[in-house]
Coordinates of N, CA, C and O in Angstrom, one line a residue:
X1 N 221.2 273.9 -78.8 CA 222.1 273.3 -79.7 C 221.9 271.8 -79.7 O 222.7 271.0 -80.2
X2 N 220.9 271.5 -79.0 CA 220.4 269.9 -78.8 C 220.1 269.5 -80.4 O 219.3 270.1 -81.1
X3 N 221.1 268.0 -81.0 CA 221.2 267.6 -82.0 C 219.8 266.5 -81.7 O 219.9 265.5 -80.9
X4 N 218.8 266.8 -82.6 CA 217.7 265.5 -82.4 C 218.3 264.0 -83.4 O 219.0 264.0 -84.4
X5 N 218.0 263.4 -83.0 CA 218.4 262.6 -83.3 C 217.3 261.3 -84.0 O 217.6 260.2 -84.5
X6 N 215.8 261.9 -83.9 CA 215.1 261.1 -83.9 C 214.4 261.3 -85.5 O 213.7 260.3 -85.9
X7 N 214.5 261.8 -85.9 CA 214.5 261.7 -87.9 C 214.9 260.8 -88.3 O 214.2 260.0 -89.0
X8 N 216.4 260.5 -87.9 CA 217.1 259.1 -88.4 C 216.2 257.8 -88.2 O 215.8 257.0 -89.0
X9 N 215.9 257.8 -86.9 CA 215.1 256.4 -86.4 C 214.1 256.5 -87.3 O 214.0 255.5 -88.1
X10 N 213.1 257.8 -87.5 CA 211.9 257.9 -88.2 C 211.8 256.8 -89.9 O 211.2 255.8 -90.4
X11 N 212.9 258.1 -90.1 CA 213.4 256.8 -91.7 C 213.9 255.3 -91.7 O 214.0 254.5 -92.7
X12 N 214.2 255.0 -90.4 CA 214.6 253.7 -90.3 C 213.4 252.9 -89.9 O 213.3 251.6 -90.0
X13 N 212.5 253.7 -89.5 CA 211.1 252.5 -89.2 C 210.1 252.5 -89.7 O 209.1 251.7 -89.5
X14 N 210.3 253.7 -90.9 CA 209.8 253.7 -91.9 C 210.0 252.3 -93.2 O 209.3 251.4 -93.6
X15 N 211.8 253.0 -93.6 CA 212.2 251.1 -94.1 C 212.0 249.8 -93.9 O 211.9 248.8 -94.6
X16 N 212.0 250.1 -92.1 CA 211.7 248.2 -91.6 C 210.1 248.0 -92.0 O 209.6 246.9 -92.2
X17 N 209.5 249.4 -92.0 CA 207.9 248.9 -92.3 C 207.8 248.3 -93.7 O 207.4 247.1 -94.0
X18 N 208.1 249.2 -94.4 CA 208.2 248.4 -96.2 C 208.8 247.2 -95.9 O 208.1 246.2 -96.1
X19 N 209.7 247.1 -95.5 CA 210.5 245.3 -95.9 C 209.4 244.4 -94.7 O 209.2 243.2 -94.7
X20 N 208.7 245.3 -93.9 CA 207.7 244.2 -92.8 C 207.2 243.6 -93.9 O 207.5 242.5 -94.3
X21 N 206.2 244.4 -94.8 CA 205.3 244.7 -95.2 C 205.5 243.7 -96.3 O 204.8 242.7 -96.5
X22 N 206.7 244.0 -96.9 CA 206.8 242.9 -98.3 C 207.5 241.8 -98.1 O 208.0 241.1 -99.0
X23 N 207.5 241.6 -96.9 CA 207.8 240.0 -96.0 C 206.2 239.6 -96.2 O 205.5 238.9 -96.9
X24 N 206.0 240.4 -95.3 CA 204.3 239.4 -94.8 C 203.5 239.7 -96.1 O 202.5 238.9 -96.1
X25 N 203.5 240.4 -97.0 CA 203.0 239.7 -98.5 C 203.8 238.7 -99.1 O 203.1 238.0 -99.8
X26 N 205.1 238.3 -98.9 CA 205.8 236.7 -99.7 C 205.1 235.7 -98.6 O 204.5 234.7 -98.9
X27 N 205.1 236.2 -97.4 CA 204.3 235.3 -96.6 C 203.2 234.5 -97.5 O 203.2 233.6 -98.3
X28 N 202.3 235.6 -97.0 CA 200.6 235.2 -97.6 C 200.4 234.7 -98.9 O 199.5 233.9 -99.0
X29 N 201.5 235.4 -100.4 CA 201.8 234.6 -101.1 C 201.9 232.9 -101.1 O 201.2 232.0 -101.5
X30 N 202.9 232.9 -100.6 CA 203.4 231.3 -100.5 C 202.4 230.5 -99.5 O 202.3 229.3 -99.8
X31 N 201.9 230.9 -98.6 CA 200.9 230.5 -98.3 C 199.7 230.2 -99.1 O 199.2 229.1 -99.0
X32 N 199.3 231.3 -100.0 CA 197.9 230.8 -100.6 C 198.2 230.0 -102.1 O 197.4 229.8 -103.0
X33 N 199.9 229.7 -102.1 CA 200.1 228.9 -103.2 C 200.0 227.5 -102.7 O 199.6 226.7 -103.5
X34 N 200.3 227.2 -101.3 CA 200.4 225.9 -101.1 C 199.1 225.4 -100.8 O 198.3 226.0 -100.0
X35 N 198.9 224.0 -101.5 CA 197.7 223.8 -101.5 C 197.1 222.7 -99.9 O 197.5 221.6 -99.6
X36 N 196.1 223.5 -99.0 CA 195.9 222.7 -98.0 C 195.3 221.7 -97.9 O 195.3 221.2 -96.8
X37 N 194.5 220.9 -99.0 CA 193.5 219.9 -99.5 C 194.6 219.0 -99.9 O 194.5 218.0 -99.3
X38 N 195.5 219.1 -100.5 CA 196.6 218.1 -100.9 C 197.5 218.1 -99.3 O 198.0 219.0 -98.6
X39 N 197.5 216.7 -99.1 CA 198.0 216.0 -98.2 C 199.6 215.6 -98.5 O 200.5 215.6 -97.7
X40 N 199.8 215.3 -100.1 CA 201.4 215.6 -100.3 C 202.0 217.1 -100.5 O 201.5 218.1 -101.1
X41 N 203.3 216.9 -99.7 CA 204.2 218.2 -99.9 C 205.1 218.0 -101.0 O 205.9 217.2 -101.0
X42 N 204.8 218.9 -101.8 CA 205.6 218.7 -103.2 C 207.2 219.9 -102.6 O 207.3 220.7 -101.7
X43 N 208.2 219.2 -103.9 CA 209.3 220.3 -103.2 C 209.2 221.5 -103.4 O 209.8 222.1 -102.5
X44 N 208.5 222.5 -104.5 CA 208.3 223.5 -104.7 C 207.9 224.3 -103.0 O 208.2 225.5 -102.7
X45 N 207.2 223.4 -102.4 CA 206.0 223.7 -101.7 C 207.2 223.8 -100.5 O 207.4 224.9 -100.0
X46 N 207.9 222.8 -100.0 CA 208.9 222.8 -98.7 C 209.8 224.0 -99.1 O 210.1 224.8 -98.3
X47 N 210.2 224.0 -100.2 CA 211.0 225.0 -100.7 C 210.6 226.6 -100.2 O 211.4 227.4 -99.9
X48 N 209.3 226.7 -100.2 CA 208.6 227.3 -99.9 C 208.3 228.3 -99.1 O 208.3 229.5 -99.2
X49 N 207.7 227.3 -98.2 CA 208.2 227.0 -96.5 C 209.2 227.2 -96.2 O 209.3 228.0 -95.3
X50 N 210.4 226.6 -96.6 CA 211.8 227.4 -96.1 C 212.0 229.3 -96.3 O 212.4 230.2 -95.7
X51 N 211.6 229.0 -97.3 CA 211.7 230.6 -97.6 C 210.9 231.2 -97.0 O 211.0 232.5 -97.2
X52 N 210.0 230.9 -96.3 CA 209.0 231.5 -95.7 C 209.5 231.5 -94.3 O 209.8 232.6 -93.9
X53 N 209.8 230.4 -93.5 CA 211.2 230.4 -92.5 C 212.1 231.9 -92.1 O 212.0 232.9 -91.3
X54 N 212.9 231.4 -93.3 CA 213.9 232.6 -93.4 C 213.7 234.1 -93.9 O 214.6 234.8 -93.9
X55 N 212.4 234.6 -94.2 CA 211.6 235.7 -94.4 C 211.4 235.8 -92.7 O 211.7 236.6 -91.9
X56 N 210.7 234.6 -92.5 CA 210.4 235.4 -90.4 C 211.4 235.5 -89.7 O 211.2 236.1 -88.7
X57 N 212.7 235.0 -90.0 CA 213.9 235.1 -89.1 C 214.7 236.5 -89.2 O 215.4 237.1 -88.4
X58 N 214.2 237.0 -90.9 CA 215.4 237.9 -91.2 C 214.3 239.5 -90.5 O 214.5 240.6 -90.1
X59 N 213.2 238.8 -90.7 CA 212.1 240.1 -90.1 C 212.3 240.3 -88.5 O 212.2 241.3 -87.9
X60 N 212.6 239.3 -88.1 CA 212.7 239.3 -86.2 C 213.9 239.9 -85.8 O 214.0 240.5 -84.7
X61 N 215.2 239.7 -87.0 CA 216.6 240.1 -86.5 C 216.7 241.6 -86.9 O 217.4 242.4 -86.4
X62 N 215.7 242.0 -88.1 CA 215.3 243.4 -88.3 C 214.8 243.9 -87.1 O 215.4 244.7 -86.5
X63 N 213.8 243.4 -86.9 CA 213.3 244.1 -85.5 C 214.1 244.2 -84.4 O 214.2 245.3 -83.8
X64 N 214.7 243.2 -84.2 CA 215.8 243.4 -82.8 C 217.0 244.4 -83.3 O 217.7 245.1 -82.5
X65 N 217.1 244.4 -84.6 CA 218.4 245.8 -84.7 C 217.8 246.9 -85.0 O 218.6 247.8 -85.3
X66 N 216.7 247.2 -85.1 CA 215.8 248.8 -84.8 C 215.4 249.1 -83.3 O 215.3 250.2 -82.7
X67 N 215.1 247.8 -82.8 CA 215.0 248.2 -81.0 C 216.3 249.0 -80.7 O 216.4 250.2 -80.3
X68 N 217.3 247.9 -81.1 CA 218.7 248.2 -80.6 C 219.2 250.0 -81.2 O 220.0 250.7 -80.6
X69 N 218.7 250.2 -82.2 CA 218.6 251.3 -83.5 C 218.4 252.5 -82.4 O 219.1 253.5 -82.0
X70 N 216.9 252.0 -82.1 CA 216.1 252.9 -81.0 C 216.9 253.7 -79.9 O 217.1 254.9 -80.0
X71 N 217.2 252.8 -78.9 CA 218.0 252.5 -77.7 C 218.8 253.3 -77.9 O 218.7 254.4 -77.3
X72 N 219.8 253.0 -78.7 CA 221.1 253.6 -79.2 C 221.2 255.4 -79.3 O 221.9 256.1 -78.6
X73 N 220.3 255.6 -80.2 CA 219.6 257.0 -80.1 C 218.9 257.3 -79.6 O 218.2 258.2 -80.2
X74 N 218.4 257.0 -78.3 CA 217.9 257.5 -77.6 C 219.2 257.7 -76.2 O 219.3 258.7 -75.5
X75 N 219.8 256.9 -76.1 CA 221.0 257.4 -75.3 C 221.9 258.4 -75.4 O 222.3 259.2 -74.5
X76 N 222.5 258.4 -77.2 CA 223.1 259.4 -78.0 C 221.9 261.1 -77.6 O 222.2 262.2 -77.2
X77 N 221.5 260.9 -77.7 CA 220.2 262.2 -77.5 C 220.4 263.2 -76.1 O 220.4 264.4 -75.9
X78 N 220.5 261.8 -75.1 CA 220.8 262.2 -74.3 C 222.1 262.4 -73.5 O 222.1 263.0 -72.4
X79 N 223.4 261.7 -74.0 CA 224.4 262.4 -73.7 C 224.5 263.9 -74.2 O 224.8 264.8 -73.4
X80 N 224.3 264.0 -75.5 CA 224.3 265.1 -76.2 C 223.5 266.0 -75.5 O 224.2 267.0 -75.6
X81 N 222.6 266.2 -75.0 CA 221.9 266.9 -74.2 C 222.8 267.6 -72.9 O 223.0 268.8 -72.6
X82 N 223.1 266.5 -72.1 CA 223.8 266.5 -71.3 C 225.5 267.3 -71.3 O 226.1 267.7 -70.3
X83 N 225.9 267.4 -72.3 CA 227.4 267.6 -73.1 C 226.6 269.6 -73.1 O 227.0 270.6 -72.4
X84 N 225.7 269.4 -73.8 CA 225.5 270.9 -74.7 C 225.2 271.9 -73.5 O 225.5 273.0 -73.5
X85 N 224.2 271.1 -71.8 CA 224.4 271.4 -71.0 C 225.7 271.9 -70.1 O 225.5 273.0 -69.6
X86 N 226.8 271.4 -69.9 CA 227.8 271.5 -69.5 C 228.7 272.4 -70.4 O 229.7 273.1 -69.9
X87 N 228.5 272.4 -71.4 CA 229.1 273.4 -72.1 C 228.8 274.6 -72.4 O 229.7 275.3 -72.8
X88 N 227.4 275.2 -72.3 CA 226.6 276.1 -71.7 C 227.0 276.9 -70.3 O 227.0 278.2 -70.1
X89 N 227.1 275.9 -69.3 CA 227.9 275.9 -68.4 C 228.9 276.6 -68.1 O 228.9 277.7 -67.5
X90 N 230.3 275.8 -68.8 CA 231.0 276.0 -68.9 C 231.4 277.8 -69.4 O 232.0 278.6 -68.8
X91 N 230.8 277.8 -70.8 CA 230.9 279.1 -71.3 C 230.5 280.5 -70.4 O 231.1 281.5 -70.4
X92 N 229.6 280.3 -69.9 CA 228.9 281.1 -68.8 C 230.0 281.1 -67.2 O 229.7 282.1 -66.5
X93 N 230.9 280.5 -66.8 CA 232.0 280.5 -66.4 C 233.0 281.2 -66.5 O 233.3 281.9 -65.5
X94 N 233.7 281.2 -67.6 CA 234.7 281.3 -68.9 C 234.5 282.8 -68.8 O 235.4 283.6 -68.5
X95 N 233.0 283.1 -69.2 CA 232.7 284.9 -69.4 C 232.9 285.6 -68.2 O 233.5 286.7 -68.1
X96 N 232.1 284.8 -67.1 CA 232.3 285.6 -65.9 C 234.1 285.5 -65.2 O 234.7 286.4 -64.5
X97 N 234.6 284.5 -65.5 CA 236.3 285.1 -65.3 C 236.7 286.3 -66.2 O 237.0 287.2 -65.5
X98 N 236.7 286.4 -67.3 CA 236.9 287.1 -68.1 C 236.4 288.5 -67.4 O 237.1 289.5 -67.2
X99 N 235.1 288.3 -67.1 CA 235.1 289.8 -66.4 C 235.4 289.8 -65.5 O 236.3 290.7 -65.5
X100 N 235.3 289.3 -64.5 CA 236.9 289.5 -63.4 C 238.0 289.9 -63.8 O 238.5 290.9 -63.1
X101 N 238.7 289.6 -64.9 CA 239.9 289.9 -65.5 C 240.3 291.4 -66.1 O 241.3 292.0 -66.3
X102 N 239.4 291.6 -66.3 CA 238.7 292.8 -67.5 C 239.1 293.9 -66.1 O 240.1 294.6 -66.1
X103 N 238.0 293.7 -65.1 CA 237.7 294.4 -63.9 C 238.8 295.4 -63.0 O 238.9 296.6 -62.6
X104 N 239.7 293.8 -63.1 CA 241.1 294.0 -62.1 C 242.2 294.8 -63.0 O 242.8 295.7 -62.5
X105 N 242.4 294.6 -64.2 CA 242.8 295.3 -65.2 C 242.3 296.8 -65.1 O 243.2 297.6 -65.3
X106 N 241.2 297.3 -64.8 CA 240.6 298.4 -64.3 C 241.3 298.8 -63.3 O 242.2 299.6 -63.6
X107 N 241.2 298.5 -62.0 CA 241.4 298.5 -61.4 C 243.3 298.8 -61.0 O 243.8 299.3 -60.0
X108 N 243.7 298.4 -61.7 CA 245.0 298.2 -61.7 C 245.8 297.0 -61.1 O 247.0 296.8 -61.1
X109 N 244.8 296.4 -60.7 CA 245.1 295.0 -59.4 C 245.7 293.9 -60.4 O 245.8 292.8 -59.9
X110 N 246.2 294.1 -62.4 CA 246.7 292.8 -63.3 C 247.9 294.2 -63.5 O 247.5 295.4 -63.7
X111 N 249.3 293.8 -63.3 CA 250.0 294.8 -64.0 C 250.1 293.8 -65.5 O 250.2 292.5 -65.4
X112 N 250.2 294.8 -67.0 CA 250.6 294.3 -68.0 C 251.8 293.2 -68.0 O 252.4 293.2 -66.9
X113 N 252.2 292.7 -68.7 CA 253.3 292.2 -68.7 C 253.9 292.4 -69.8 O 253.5 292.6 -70.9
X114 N 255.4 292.4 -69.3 CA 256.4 293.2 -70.3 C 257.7 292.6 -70.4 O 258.5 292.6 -69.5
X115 N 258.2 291.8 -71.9 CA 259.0 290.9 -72.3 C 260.4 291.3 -71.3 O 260.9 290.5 -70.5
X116 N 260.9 292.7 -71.5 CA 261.8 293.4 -71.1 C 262.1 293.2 -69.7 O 262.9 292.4 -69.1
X117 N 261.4 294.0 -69.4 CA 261.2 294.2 -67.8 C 261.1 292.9 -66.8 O 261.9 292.7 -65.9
X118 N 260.0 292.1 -67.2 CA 260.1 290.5 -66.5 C 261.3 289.6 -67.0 O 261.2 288.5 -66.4
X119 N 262.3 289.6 -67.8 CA 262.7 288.9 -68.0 C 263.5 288.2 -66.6 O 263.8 288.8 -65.5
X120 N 263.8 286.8 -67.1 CA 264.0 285.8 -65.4 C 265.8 286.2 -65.4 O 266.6 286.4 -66.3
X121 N 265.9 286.2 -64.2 CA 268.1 286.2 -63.9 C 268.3 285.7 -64.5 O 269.1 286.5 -65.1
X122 N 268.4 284.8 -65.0 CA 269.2 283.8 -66.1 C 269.8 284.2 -66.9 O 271.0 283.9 -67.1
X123 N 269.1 285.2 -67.6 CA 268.8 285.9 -69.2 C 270.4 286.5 -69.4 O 270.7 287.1 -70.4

């Protein structure tokens, strides 16, 4: 009953790849707009450059929240593993009292209980 958890990441690093992807094409765009033979920086061109800036910044803080993405489900995976373990566990426990219970009942060693008859002195 182990919940995988790694599909999600799949589609998510699939996404960060498109947005890599059409980062580093505005890149190389803006790049092969500005002219490297011209010695003046026109503002179009710094403008540019800024946006090209903030395209690498917003790509690196992507990356660091898919690491983190990663990590995250990959811990979740393994709690959950761990949980479905113990409750496995558990269940397998649970049955074998049960037949103990069952057993002694056989046996006659559980007398039924009877509203009447047990009632406490108080009553």
């Amino acid at each position: 009953m182990t919940i995988n958890l790694s599909s999600n990441v799949e589609h998510l690093i699939k996404a960060l790849a498109i947005v890599s992807h059409s980062i580093a094409s505005s890149i190389e765009k803006n790049m092969n707009e500005a002219n490297p033979k011209n010695n003046s920086v026109s503002k179009p061109q710094i403008d540019s450059l800024a946006t090209q800036a903030d395209l690498q910044l917003q790509l690196v803080e992507l990356q660091m929240n898919m690491s983190h993405l990663e990590l995250t489900v990959e811990r979740l995976d393994d709690v959950i593993t761990r949980q479905d373990k113990h409750i496995q566990t558990l269940q397998r426990q649970l049955q074998f009292i049960y037949k103990q219970v069952e057993s002694q009942d056989e046996e006659g060693g559980v007398a039924p209980f009877d509203v009447m008859a047990d009632r406490p002195p108080h009553y």
